[in-house]
């Protein structure tokens, strides 16, 4: 696989077989990510590990070894449990709020529904950058990733909006495509988040204490 760190002349020699191989790799990554996140409490650890793999791929053109990936996952599962619980709670509350607004059980109508949708998209974009940042530091250190992501979003709000757009589009596609394709979509979404975030200036990281 050609390295993304190589000069443009080398990158231009990539053909359809390289693109197909990358697509297959990302599809497999999404499937493995979904399987690892299936217990729900392991969702953050699985997302961080997959993000670390995509970070390696975008920087070197190669995927980490199975041993490295398993070590990262084992190291990130327990620290990721509170993150998984927080994410599930926020997701559940937003889903319940949107469902109530759509059904008319909560006053406010379309304006409140639109505002709630924008808030959900903004939170999703921020969460996407947190996952990217977690991948940059090896798949964990969520507190550091959350702080640096907050600063990055405030420093570059247009790219924060782009990240929100990526997550919103992924959510829409997840609803439209057949359920069996959703895990594949997860791998492509993670790669898209990294592609957008790599164009965003990230503040200097604060070392975990």
Coordinates of C-alpha atoms in Angstrom, one line a residue:
X1 CA 0.0 0.0 0.0
X2 CA 1.4 3.4 -1.0
X3 CA 2.2 5.7 1.9
X4 CA 0.3 8.9 2.3
X5 CA 3.6 10.5 3.5
X6 CA 5.2 9.9 0.1
X7 CA 5.7 12.7 -2.5
X8 CA 2.8 13.6 -4.8
X9 CA 4.6 11.9 -7.7
X10 CA 4.4 8.6 -5.9
X11 CA 0.8 9.2 -4.9
X12 CA -0.2 9.9 -8.5
X13 CA 0.8 6.4 -9.4
X14 CA -2.0 4.9 -7.3
X15 CA -4.6 3.3 -9.5
X16 CA -8.1 1.8 -9.1
X17 CA -6.7 -1.3 -7.4
X18 CA -5.2 0.8 -4.6
X19 CA -8.5 2.6 -4.2
X20 CA -10.4 -0.7 -4.1
X21 CA -7.9 -2.1 -1.5
X22 CA -8.4 1.0 0.7
X23 CA -12.1 0.7 0.5
X24 CA -12.0 -2.9 1.5
X25 CA -9.7 -2.1 4.4
X26 CA -12.0 0.6 5.7
X27 CA -15.0 -1.7 5.3
X28 CA -13.3 -4.4 7.3
X29 CA -12.3 -1.8 9.9
X30 CA -15.9 -0.7 10.3
X31 CA -17.1 -4.3 10.7
X32 CA -14.5 -5.0 13.4
X33 CA -15.3 -1.7 15.1
X34 CA -19.0 -2.6 15.2
X35 CA -18.3 -6.1 16.6
X36 CA -15.9 -4.7 19.3
X37 CA -18.5 -2.1 20.3
X38 CA -21.4 -4.5 20.4
X39 CA -21.3 -4.8 24.2
X40 CA -21.9 -1.0 24.3
X41 CA -19.6 -0.5 27.3
X42 CA -16.6 -1.2 25.0
X43 CA -17.8 1.3 22.4
X44 CA -15.4 4.0 23.4
X45 CA -12.4 1.6 23.5
X46 CA -13.3 0.2 20.1
X47 CA -13.8 3.6 18.6
X48 CA -10.4 4.9 20.0
X49 CA -8.6 1.8 18.8
X50 CA -10.1 2.0 15.3
X51 CA -9.3 5.7 15.2
X52 CA -5.6 4.9 16.2
X53 CA -5.5 2.5 13.3
X54 CA -6.9 5.1 10.8
X55 CA -4.4 7.6 12.2
X56 CA -1.5 5.2 11.5
X57 CA -2.9 4.5 8.0
X58 CA -3.2 8.2 7.1
X59 CA 0.3 9.0 8.3
X60 CA 2.2 5.9 7.1
X61 CA 0.0 4.3 4.5
X62 CA 0.0 1.0 6.5
X63 CA -2.2 -0.5 9.1
X64 CA -0.9 -1.4 12.6
X65 CA -0.3 -5.1 13.4
X66 CA -3.0 -7.2 15.0
X67 CA -0.8 -7.4 18.1
X68 CA -0.6 -3.6 18.4
X69 CA -4.3 -3.2 17.8
X70 CA -5.2 -5.8 20.4
X71 CA -2.9 -4.2 22.9
X72 CA -4.4 -0.8 22.3
X73 CA -7.9 -2.2 22.7
X74 CA -7.1 -4.0 25.9
X75 CA -5.5 -0.9 27.3
X76 CA -8.4 1.4 26.4
X77 CA -11.4 -0.7 27.4
X78 CA -11.6 0.2 31.1
X79 CA -10.8 3.9 30.7
X80 CA -13.4 4.1 28.0
X81 CA -16.3 2.7 30.0
X82 CA -17.3 6.1 31.5
X83 CA -17.0 7.7 28.0
X84 CA -19.2 5.0 26.6
X85 CA -21.8 5.5 29.4
X86 CA -21.8 9.3 28.8
X87 CA -22.1 8.9 25.1
X88 CA -25.0 6.5 25.4
X89 CA -26.8 8.8 27.9
X90 CA -26.4 11.9 25.7
X91 CA -27.5 9.9 22.6
X92 CA -30.5 8.6 24.4
X93 CA -31.6 12.0 25.7
X94 CA -31.2 13.6 22.3
X95 CA -33.1 10.8 20.6
X96 CA -35.9 11.0 23.1
X97 CA -36.1 14.8 22.7
X98 CA -36.2 14.7 18.9
X99 CA -38.8 11.9 19.0
X100 CA -41.0 14.0 21.4
X101 CA -40.7 17.1 19.3
X102 CA -41.4 15.2 16.0
X103 CA -44.5 13.6 17.6
X104 CA -45.7 17.0 18.9
X105 CA -45.7 15.8 22.5
X106 CA -43.4 18.8 23.4
X107 CA -44.3 22.4 22.6
X108 CA -42.1 24.4 20.3
X109 CA -42.8 23.0 16.9
X110 CA -40.4 23.1 13.9
X111 CA -38.2 26.0 15.3
X112 CA -37.3 24.1 18.5
X113 CA -36.9 20.9 16.4
X114 CA -34.5 22.7 14.1
X115 CA -32.5 24.1 17.0
X116 CA -32.3 20.7 18.7
X117 CA -31.1 19.1 15.5
X118 CA -28.4 21.8 15.1
X119 CA -27.3 21.1 18.7
X120 CA -27.2 17.4 18.1
X121 CA -25.1 17.9 14.9
X122 CA -22.7 20.2 16.8
X123 CA -22.3 17.7 19.6
X124 CA -21.8 14.9 17.1
X125 CA -19.1 16.9 15.3
X126 CA -17.3 17.6 18.6
X127 CA -17.6 13.9 19.5
X128 CA -16.1 12.9 16.1
X129 CA -13.1 15.1 16.7
X130 CA -12.7 13.7 20.2
X131 CA -12.5 10.2 18.6
X132 CA -9.9 11.5 16.1
X133 CA -7.9 13.0 18.9
X134 CA -8.1 9.8 20.9
X135 CA -6.7 8.0 17.9
X136 CA -3.8 10.4 17.6
X137 CA -2.7 9.6 21.2
X138 CA -3.0 5.8 20.7
X139 CA -6.6 5.2 21.3
X140 CA -7.2 6.5 24.8
X141 CA -6.6 9.5 27.1
X142 CA -10.1 10.7 26.6
X143 CA -9.9 13.7 29.0
X144 CA -6.9 15.1 27.1
X145 CA -8.7 14.4 23.8
X146 CA -11.8 16.2 25.0
X147 CA -9.9 19.3 26.1
X148 CA -7.9 19.6 22.9
X149 CA -10.9 19.0 20.7
X150 CA -12.9 21.7 22.5
X151 CA -10.1 24.2 21.9
X152 CA -9.7 23.1 18.2
X153 CA -13.5 23.5 17.6
X154 CA -13.5 27.0 19.0
X155 CA -10.3 28.0 17.1
X156 CA -11.7 26.7 13.8
X157 CA -15.5 26.8 13.8
X158 CA -15.9 26.3 10.1
X159 CA -14.1 22.9 10.3
X160 CA -16.2 22.1 13.4
X161 CA -19.2 22.6 11.1
X162 CA -17.5 20.4 8.5
X163 CA -17.1 17.6 11.1
X164 CA -20.8 18.1 12.1
X165 CA -21.7 17.7 8.5
X166 CA -19.7 14.5 8.2
X167 CA -21.5 13.0 11.2
X168 CA -24.9 14.3 10.0
X169 CA -24.4 12.8 6.6
X170 CA -23.3 9.5 8.1
X171 CA -26.4 9.4 10.3
X172 CA -28.6 10.1 7.3
X173 CA -26.9 7.3 5.3
X174 CA -27.2 4.9 8.2
X175 CA -31.0 5.4 8.1
X176 CA -31.2 5.0 4.3
X177 CA -28.9 2.1 3.7
X178 CA -29.6 -1.5 4.5
X179 CA -28.7 -2.4 8.1
X180 CA -26.0 -4.8 7.1
X181 CA -24.1 -1.9 5.4
X182 CA -24.1 0.2 8.6
X183 CA -20.8 -1.3 10.0
X184 CA -19.1 -0.7 6.6
X185 CA -20.3 2.9 6.8
X186 CA -18.7 3.2 10.2
X187 CA -15.2 2.7 8.7
X188 CA -15.7 5.2 6.0
X189 CA -17.1 7.8 8.4
X190 CA -14.0 7.4 10.7
X191 CA -11.7 7.9 7.7
X192 CA -13.7 11.0 6.7
X193 CA -13.5 12.5 10.2
X194 CA -9.7 12.0 10.1
X195 CA -9.5 13.6 6.7
X196 CA -11.4 16.7 7.9
X197 CA -9.7 16.9 11.2
X198 CA -6.2 16.7 9.6
X199 CA -6.9 20.1 8.0
X200 CA -7.8 21.6 11.4
X201 CA -5.0 23.3 13.5
X202 CA -5.0 21.4 16.8
X203 CA -3.9 23.2 19.9
X204 CA -0.9 21.9 21.8
X205 CA -1.8 18.9 23.8
X206 CA -1.8 18.9 27.5
X207 CA 0.0 16.0 29.0
X208 CA -2.2 13.8 31.2
X209 CA -1.3 13.9 34.9

